[in-house]
XYZ file of C-alpha atoms in Angstrom:
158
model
C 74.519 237.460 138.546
C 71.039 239.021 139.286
C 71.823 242.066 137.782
C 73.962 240.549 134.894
C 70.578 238.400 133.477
C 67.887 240.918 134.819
C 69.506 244.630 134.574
C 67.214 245.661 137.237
C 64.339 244.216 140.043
C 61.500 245.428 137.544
C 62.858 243.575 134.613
C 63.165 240.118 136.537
C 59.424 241.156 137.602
C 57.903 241.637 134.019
C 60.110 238.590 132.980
C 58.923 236.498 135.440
C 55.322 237.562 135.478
C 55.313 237.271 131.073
C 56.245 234.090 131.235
C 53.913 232.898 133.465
C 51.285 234.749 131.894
C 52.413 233.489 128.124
C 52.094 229.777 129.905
C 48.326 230.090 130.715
C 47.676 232.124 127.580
C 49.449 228.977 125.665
C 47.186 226.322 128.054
C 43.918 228.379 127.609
C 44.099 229.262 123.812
C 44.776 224.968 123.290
C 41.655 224.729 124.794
C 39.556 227.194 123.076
C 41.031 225.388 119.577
C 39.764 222.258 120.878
C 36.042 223.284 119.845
C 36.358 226.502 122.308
C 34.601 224.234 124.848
C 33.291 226.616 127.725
C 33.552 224.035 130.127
C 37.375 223.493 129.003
C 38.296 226.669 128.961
C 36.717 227.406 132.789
C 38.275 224.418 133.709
C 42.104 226.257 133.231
C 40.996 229.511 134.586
C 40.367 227.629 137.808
C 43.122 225.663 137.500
C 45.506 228.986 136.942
C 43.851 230.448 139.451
C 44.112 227.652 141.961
C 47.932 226.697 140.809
C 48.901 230.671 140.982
C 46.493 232.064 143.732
C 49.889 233.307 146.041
C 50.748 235.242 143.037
C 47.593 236.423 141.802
C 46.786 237.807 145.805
C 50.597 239.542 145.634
C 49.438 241.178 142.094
C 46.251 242.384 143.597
C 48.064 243.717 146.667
C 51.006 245.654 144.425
C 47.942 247.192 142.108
C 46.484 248.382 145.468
C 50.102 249.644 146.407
C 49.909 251.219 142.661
C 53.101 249.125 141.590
C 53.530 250.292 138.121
C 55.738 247.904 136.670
C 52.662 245.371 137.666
C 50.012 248.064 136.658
C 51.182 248.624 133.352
C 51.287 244.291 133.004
C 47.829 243.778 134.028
C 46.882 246.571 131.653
C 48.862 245.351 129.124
C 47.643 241.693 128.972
C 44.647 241.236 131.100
C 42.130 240.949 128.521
C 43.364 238.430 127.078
C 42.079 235.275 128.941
C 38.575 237.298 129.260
C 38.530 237.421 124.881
C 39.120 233.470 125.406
C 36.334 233.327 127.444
C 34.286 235.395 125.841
C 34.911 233.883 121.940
C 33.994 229.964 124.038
C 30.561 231.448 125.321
C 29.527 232.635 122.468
C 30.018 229.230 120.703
C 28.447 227.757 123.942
C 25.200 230.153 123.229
C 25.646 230.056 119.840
C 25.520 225.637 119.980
C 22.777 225.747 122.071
C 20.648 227.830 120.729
C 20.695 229.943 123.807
C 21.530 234.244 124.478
C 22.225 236.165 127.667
C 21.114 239.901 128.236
C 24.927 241.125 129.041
C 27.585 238.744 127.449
C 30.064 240.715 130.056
C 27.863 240.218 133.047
C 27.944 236.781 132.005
C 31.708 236.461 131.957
C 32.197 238.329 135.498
C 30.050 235.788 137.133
C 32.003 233.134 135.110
C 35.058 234.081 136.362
C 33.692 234.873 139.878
C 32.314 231.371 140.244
C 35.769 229.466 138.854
C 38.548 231.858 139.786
C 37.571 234.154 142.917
C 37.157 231.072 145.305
C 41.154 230.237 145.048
C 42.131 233.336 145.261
C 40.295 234.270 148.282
C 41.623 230.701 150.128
C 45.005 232.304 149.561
C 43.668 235.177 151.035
C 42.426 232.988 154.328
C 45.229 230.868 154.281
C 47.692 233.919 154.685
C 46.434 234.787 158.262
C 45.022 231.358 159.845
C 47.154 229.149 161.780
C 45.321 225.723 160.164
C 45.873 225.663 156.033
C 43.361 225.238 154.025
C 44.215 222.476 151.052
C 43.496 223.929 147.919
C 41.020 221.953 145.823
C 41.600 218.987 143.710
C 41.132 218.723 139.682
C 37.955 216.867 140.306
C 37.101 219.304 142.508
C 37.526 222.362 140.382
C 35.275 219.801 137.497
C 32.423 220.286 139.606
C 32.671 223.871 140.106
C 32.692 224.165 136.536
C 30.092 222.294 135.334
C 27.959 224.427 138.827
C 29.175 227.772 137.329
C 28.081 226.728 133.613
C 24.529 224.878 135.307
C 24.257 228.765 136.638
C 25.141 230.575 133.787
C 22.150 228.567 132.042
C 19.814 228.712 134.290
C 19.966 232.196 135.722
C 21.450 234.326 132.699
C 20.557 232.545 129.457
C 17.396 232.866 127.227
C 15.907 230.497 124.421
């Protein structure tokens, strides 16, 4: 049956890894139509992030392996969450009258603050014998709103 709906292992992989992809892509372009609210749109980066992190660690690990079916998917699509993030800063900036010295600097530590932290619980929770919980929506709120209280106070100008 596998091989009937699939063909091969690397087609069920791209298949499986596009249509999770599509999903957030979907989630986060709703929210940058909404107003491309920065908070919003940080807000479902962590959430992906959180929701995915066992699958986001196992990309990382088969780019480090060089897996190119996954190589040639990351380079395929992975700029497109960062243009989503990039077109709601700039309205951010752009509504509050405020600019940063390096709009990409900006985003790294954007998606550093929101995004990194799940991914390296995964990480933790892979070798310890206690489980970490991941965190809770309200939880992933206030890291937001910390990340964007950064991102104003450290990297924006009047």
């Amino acid at each position: 049956m596998f091989t009937y709906y699939f063909g091969t292992k690397d087609r069920f992989v791209l298949t499986a890894l596009n249509q999770i992809y599509d999903t957030f892509i979907e989630e986060l372009s709703q929210s940058t139509s909404k107003g491309n609210d920065l908070e919003r749109v940080l807000f479902q980066l962590a959430k992906f992030s959180r929701d995915n992190r066992e699958i986001i660690t196992s990309l990382v690990s088969d780019v480090i392996l060089s897996e190119v079916v996954v190589s040639r998917f990351l380079r395929k699509n992975f700029s497109k969450h960062f243009k989503l993030l990039a077109l709601a800063l700039k309205t951010f900036l752009k509504s509050r009258n405020l600019r940063v010295k390096d709009q990409n600097h900006a985003i790294r530590f954007l998606i550093g603050a929101v995004g990194v932290p799940n991914i390296l619980l995964e990480v933790y929770n892979r070798g310890a014998t206690k489980k970490v919980l991941p965190e809770s929506d309200s939880e992933l709120y206030m890291r937001t709103e910390a990340a964007i209280h950064g991102l104003k106070s450290k990297f924006c100008k009047e």
